Short mmCIF file of C-alpha atoms and ligand atoms in Angstrom, two decimals:
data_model
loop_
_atom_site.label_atom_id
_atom_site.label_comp_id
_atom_site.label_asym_id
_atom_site.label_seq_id
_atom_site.Cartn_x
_atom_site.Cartn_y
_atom_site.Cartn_z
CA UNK I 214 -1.47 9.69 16.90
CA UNK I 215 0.81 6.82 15.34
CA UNK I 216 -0.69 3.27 14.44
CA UNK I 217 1.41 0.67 17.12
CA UNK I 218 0.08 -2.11 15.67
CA UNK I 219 -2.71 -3.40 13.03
CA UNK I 220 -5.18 -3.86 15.99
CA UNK I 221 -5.02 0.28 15.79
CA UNK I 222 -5.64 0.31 11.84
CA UNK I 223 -9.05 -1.72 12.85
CA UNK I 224 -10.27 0.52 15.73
CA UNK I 225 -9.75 3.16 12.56
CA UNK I 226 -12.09 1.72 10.48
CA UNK I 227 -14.60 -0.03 13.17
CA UNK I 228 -18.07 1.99 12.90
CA UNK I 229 -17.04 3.93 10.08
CA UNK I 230 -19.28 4.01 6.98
CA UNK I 231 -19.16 0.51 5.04
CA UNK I 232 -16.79 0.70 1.73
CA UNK I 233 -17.82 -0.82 -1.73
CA UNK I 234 -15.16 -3.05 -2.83
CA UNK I 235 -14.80 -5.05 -6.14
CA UNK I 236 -13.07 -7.96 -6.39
CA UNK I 237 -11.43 -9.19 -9.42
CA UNK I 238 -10.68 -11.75 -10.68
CA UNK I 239 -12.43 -13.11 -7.23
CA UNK I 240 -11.59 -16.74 -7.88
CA UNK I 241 -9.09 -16.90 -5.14
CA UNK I 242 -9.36 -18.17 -1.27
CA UNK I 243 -7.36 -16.11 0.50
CA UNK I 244 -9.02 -13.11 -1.07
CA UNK I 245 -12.54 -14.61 -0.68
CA UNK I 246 -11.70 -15.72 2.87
CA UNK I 247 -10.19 -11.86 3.78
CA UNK I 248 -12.80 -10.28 2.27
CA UNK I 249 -15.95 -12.41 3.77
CA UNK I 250 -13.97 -11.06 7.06
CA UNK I 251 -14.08 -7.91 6.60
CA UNK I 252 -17.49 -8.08 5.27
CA UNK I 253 -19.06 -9.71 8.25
CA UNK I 254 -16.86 -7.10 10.32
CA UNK I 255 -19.11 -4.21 8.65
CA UNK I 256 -16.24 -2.47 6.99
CA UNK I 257 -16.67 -3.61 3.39
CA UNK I 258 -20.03 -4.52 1.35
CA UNK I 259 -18.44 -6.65 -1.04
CA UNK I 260 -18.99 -7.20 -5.07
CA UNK I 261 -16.95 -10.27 -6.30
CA UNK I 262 -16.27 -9.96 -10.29
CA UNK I 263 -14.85 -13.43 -12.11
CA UNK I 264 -15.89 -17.09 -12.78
CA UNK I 265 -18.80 -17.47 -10.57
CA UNK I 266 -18.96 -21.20 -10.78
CA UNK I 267 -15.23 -21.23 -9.48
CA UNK I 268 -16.13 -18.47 -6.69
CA UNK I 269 -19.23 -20.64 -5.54
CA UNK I 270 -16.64 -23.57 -5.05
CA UNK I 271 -14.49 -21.87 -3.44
CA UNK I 272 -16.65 -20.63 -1.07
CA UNK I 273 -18.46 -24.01 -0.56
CA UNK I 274 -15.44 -25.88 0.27
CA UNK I 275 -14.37 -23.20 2.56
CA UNK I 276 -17.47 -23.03 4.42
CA UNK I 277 -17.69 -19.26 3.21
CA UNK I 278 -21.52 -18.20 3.32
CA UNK I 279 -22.01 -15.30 0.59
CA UNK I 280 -25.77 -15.35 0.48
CA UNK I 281 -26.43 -11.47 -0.63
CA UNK I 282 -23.37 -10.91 -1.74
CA UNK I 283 -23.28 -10.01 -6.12
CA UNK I 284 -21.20 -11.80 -8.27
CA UNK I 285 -20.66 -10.74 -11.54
CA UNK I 286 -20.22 -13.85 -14.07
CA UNK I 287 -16.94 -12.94 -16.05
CA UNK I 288 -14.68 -16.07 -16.55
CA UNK I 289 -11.76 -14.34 -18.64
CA UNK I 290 -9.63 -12.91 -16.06
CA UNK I 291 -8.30 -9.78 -17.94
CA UNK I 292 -12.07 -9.03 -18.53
CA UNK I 293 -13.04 -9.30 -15.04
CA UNK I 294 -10.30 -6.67 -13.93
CA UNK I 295 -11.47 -4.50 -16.32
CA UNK I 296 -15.24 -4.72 -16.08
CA UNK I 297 -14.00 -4.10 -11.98
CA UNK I 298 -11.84 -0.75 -12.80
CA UNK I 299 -14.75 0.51 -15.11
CA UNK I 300 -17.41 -0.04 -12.08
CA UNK I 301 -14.97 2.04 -9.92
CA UNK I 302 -14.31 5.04 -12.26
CA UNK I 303 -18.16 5.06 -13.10
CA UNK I 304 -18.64 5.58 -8.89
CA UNK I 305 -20.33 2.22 -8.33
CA UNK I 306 -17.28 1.36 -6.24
CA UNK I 307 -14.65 2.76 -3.43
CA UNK I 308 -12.03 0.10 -3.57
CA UNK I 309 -10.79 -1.86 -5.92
CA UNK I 310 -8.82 -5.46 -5.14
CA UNK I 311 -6.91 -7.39 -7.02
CA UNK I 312 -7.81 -11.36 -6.92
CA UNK I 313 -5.79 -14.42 -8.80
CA UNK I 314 -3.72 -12.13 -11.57
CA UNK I 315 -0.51 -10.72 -12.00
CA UNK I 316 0.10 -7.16 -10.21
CA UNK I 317 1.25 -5.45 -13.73
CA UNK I 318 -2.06 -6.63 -15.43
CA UNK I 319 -3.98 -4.88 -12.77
CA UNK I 320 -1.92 -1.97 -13.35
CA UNK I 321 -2.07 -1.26 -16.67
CA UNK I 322 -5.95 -1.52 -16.55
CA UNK I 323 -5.80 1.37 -13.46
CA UNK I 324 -3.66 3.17 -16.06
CA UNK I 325 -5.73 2.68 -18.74
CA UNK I 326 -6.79 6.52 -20.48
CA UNK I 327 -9.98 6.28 -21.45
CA UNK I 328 -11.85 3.79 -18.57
CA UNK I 329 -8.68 3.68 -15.90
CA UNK I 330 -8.32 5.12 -12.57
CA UNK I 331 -6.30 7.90 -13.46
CA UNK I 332 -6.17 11.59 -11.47
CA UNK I 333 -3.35 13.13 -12.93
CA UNK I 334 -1.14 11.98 -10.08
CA UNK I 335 1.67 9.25 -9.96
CA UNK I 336 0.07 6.04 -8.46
CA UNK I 337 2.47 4.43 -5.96
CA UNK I 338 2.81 1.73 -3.43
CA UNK I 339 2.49 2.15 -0.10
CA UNK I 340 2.83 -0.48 2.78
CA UNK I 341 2.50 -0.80 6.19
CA UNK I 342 4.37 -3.19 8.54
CA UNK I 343 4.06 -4.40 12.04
CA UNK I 344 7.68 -5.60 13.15
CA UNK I 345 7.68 -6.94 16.59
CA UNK I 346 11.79 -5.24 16.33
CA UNK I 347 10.10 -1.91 16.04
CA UNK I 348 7.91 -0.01 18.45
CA UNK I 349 5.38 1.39 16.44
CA UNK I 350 3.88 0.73 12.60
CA UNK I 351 6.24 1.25 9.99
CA UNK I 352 5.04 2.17 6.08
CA UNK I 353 7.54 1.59 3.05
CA UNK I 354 7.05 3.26 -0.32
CA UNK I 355 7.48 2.21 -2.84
CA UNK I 356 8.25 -1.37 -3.13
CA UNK I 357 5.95 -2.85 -6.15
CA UNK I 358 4.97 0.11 -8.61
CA UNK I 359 7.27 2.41 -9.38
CA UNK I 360 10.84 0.82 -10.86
CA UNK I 361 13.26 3.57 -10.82
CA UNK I 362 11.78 6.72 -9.46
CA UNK I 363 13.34 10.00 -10.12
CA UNK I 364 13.44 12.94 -7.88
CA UNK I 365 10.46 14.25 -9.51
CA UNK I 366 8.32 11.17 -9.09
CA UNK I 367 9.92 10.39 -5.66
CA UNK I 368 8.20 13.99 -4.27
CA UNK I 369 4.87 12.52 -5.56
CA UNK I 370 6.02 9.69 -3.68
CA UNK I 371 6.04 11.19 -0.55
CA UNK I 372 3.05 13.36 -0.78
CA UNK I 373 1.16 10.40 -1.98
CA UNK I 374 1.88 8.63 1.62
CA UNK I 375 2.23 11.46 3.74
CA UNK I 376 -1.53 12.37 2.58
CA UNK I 377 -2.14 8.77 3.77
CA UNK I 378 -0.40 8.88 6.87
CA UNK I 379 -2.59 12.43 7.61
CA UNK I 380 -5.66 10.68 7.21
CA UNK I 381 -4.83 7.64 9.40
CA UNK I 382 -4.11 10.87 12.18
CA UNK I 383 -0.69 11.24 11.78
CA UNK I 384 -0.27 15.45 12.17
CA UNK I 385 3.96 15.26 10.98
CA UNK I 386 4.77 12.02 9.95
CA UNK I 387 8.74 11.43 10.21
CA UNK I 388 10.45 10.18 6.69
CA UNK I 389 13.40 8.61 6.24
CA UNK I 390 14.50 8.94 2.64
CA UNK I 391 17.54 5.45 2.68
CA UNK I 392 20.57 5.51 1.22
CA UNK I 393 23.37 3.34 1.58
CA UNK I 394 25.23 5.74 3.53
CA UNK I 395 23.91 8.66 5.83
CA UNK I 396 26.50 11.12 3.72
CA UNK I 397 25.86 12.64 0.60
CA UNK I 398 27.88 11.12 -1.52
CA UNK I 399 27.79 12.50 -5.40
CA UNK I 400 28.29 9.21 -6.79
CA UNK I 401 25.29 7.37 -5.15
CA UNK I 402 22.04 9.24 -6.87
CA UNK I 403 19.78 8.14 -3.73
CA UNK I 404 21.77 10.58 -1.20
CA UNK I 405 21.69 13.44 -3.88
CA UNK I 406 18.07 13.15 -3.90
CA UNK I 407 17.51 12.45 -0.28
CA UNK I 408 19.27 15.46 0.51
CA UNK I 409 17.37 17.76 -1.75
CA UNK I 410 14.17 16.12 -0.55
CA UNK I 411 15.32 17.39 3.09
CA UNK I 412 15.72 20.71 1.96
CA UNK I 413 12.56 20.70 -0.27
CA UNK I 414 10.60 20.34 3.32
CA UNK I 415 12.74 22.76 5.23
CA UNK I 416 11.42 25.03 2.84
CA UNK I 417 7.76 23.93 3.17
CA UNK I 418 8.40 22.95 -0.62
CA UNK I 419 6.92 19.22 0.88
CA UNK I 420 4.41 19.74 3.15
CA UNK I 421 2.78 17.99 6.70
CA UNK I 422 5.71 15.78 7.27
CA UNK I 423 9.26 16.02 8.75
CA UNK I 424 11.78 14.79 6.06
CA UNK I 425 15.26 13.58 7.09
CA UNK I 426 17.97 11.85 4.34
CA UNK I 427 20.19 10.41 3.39
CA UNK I 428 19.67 7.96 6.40
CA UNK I 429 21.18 4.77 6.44
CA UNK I 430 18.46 1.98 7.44
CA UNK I 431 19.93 1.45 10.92
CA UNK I 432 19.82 5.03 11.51
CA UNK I 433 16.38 5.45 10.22
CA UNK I 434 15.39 2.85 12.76
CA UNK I 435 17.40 3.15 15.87
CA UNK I 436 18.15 6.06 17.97
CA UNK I 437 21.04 4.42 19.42
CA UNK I 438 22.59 3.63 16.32
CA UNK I 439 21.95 7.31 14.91
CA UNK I 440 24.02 8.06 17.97
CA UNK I 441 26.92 6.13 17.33
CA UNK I 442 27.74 7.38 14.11
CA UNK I 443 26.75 11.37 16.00
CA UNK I 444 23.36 12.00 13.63
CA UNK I 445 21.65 14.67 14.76
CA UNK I 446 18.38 14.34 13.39
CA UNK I 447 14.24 14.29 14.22
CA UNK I 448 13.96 11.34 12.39
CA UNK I 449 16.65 9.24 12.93
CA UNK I 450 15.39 5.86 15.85
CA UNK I 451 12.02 7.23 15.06
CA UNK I 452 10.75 7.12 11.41
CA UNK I 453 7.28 6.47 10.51
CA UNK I 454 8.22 5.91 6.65
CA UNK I 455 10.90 5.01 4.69
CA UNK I 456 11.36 5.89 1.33
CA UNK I 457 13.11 3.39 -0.86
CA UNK I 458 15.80 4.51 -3.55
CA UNK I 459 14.41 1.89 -6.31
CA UNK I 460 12.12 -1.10 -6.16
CA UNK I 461 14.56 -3.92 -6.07
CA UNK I 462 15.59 -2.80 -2.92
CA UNK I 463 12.27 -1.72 -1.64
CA UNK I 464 10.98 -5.27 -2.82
CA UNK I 465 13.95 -6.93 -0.99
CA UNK I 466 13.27 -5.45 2.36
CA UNK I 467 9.21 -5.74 1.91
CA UNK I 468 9.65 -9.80 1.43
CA UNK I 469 12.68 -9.83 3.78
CA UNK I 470 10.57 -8.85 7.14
CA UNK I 471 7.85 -10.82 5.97
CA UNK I 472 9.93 -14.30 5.73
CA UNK I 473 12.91 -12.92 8.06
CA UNK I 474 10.82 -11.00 10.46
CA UNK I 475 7.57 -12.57 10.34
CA UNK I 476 5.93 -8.70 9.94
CA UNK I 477 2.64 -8.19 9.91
CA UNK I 478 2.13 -6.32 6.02
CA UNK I 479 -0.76 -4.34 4.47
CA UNK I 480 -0.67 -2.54 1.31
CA UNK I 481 -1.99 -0.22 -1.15
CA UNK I 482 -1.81 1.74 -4.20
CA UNK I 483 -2.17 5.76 -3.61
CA UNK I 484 -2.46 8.44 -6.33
CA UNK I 485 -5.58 6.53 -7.66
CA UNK I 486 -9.34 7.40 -8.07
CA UNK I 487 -9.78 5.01 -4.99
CA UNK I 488 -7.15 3.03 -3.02
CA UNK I 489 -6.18 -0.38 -4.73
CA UNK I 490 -5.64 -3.65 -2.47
CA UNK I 491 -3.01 -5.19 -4.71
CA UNK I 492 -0.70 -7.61 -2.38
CA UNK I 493 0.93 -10.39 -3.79
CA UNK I 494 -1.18 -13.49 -4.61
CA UNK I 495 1.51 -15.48 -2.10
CA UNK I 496 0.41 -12.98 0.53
CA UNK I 497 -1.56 -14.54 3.42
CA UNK I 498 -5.22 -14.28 4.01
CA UNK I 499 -4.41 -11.70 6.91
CA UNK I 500 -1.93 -9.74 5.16
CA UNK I 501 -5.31 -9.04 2.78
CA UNK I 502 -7.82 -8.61 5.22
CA UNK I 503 -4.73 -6.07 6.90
CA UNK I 504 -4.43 -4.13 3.60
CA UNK I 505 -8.68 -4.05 3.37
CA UNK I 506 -8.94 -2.12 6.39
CA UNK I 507 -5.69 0.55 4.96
CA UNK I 508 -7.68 1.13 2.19
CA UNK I 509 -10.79 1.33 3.64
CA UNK I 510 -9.06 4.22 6.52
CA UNK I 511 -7.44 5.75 3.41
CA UNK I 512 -10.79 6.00 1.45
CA UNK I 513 -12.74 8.99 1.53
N1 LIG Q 680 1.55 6.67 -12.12
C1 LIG Q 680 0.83 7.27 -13.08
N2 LIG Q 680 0.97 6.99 -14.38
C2 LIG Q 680 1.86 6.07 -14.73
C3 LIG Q 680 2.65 5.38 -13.78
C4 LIG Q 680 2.47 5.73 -12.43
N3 LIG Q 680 3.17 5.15 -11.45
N4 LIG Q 680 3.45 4.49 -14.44
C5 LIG Q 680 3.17 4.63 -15.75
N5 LIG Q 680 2.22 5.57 -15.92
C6 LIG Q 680 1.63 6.02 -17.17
C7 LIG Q 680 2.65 6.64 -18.10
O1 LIG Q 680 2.72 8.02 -17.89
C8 LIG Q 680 2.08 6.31 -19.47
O2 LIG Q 680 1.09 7.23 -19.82
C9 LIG Q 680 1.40 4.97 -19.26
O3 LIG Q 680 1.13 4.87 -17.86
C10 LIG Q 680 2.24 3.80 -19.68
O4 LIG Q 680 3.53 4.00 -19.15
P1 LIG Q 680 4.69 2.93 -19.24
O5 LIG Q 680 4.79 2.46 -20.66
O6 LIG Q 680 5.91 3.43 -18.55
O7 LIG Q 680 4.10 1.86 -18.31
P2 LIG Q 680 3.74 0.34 -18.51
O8 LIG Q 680 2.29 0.19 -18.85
O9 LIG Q 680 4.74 -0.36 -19.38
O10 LIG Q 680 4.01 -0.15 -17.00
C11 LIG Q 680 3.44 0.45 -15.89
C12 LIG Q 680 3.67 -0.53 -14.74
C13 LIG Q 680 3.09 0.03 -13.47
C14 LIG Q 680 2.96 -1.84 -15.09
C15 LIG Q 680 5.22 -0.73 -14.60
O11 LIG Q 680 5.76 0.42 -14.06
C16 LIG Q 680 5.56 -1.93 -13.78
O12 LIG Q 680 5.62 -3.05 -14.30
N6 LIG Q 680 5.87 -1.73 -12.46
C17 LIG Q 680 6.28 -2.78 -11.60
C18 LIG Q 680 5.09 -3.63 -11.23
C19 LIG Q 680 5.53 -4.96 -10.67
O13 LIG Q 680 5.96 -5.85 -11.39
N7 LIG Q 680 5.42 -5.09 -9.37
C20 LIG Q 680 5.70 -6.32 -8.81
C21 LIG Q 680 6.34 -6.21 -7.50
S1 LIG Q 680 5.41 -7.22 -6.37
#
């Protein structure tokens, strides 16, 4: 099965078991408004963490009604993210979601040793677009955690999102792993690692997904293109993720078929105790309601 289009990541999620998620710091509409949504939806039972005077307002002049919902009081921002994170790793919560704070704050409280969200794993960003261009879902790690990934972190990369992909019912999801070229070239580090990621699969060294690289985004995405330059490949015209060389060109491409493209994002973090909702705070109120239902499908 492959997702065609966020309508399919709902269908996932509708009648499943209802998620705990913790907001924080849950002083922000968009987040309110995506997660009253979801709420009323049956898909998350909410608990908003933060200024609760500013969270009542908010809801009042947005007509939200959160009668039943808990709020815990905690007006210093930093505080509320933390007092969030500890409710997760003490069970009381499945998902955690970042409100009105900086993504790197959030982050270092996940990471934090003695009350984070640790597992031993690398935590990494995964995202999911719908791209009217393209006919089916597309994810895109990593594009907002990890800065320069090695070869070594770029495995745990992959096996972070293929594990996803599994569990939203894809059986062999198809990576692309981009370089600049489709060639390995041994002056460009991506296509090095690309192609040793390639053969890492062939030999079952990566697991539960077909791996093809270095591909060239216009071969990763079109067959016909693939063709033209005479790639044979599996993946090529028909990848279900791409895996980014760095984040500044991961980030480029995320915000560039969002504003270019007008796609249709959700994203997470993976490698966590529980998926984290951490879009940007400029992200739309259905670009977090979108990434609410991924983590909720990628929850246990
Ligand atoms: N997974 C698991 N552990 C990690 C990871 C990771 N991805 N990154 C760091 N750690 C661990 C390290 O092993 C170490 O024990 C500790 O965390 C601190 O490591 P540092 O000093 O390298 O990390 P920090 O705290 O300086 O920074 C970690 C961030 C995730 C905050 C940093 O990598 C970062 O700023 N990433 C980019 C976030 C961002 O700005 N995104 C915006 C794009 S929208």
């Amino acid at each position: 099965m492959v997702l065609k289009n966020m309508n399919d990541l709902k269908r996932l999620v509708e009648g499943g078991p209802r998620k705990k998620l913790v907001l924080a710091p849950a002083q922000d509409q968009h987040s309110l408004g995506a997660i009253i949504k979801a709420w009323k939806d049956n898909i998350i039972e909410p608990v908003l963490v933060g200024d609760k005077e500013e969270i009542e307002n908010i809801c009042k002049s947005n007509n939200y009604d959160i009668t039943g919902v808990r709020i815990v009081h905690e007006p210093n921002a930093e505080k509320s993210v933390e007092t969030a994170v500890r409710m997760v790793s003490s069970g009381q919560a499945d998902i955690l979601m970042k409100g009105k704070i900086g993504s790197s704050t959030v982050l270092k409280c996940v990471l934090n040793k003695e009350w984070g969200l640790r597992t031993g794993n690398l935590l990494s960003h995964f995202a999911l677009f719908e791209v009217d261009t393209y006919k089916k879902v597309i994810a895109v790690t990593d594009v907002a955690m990890n800065i320069a990934p090695t070869l070594h972190d770029k495995i745990a990369i992959v096996n972070n999102s293929v594990a996803c992909l599994n569990r939203l019912g894809y059986k062999m999801p198809k990576v692309a792993v981009l370089g600049a070229v489709e060639m390995v070239n041994e002056n460009m580090q991506a296509t090095l690692d690309a192609a040793l990621l390639s053969k890492m699969n062939q030999r079952d060294q990566i697991k539960n997904c077909i791996i093809d690289g270095p591909l060239a985004f216009d071969n990763a995405v079109s067959l016909e293109s693939a063709q033209l330059k005479g790639i044979k490949s599996e993946v090529a015209g028909d990848t279900d993720l791409l895996l980014m060389p760095d984040i500044e060109v991961g980030n480029v491409l995320y915000k560039s078929l969002v504003f270019f493209a007008k796609a249709k994002v959700a994203s997470i973090i993976l490698g966590a105790m529980v998926p984290i909702v951490l879009t940007s705070r400029s992200d739309s109120e259905q670009a977090k309601f979108d990434s609410i239902l991924l983590a909720a499908a990628a929850s246990r």
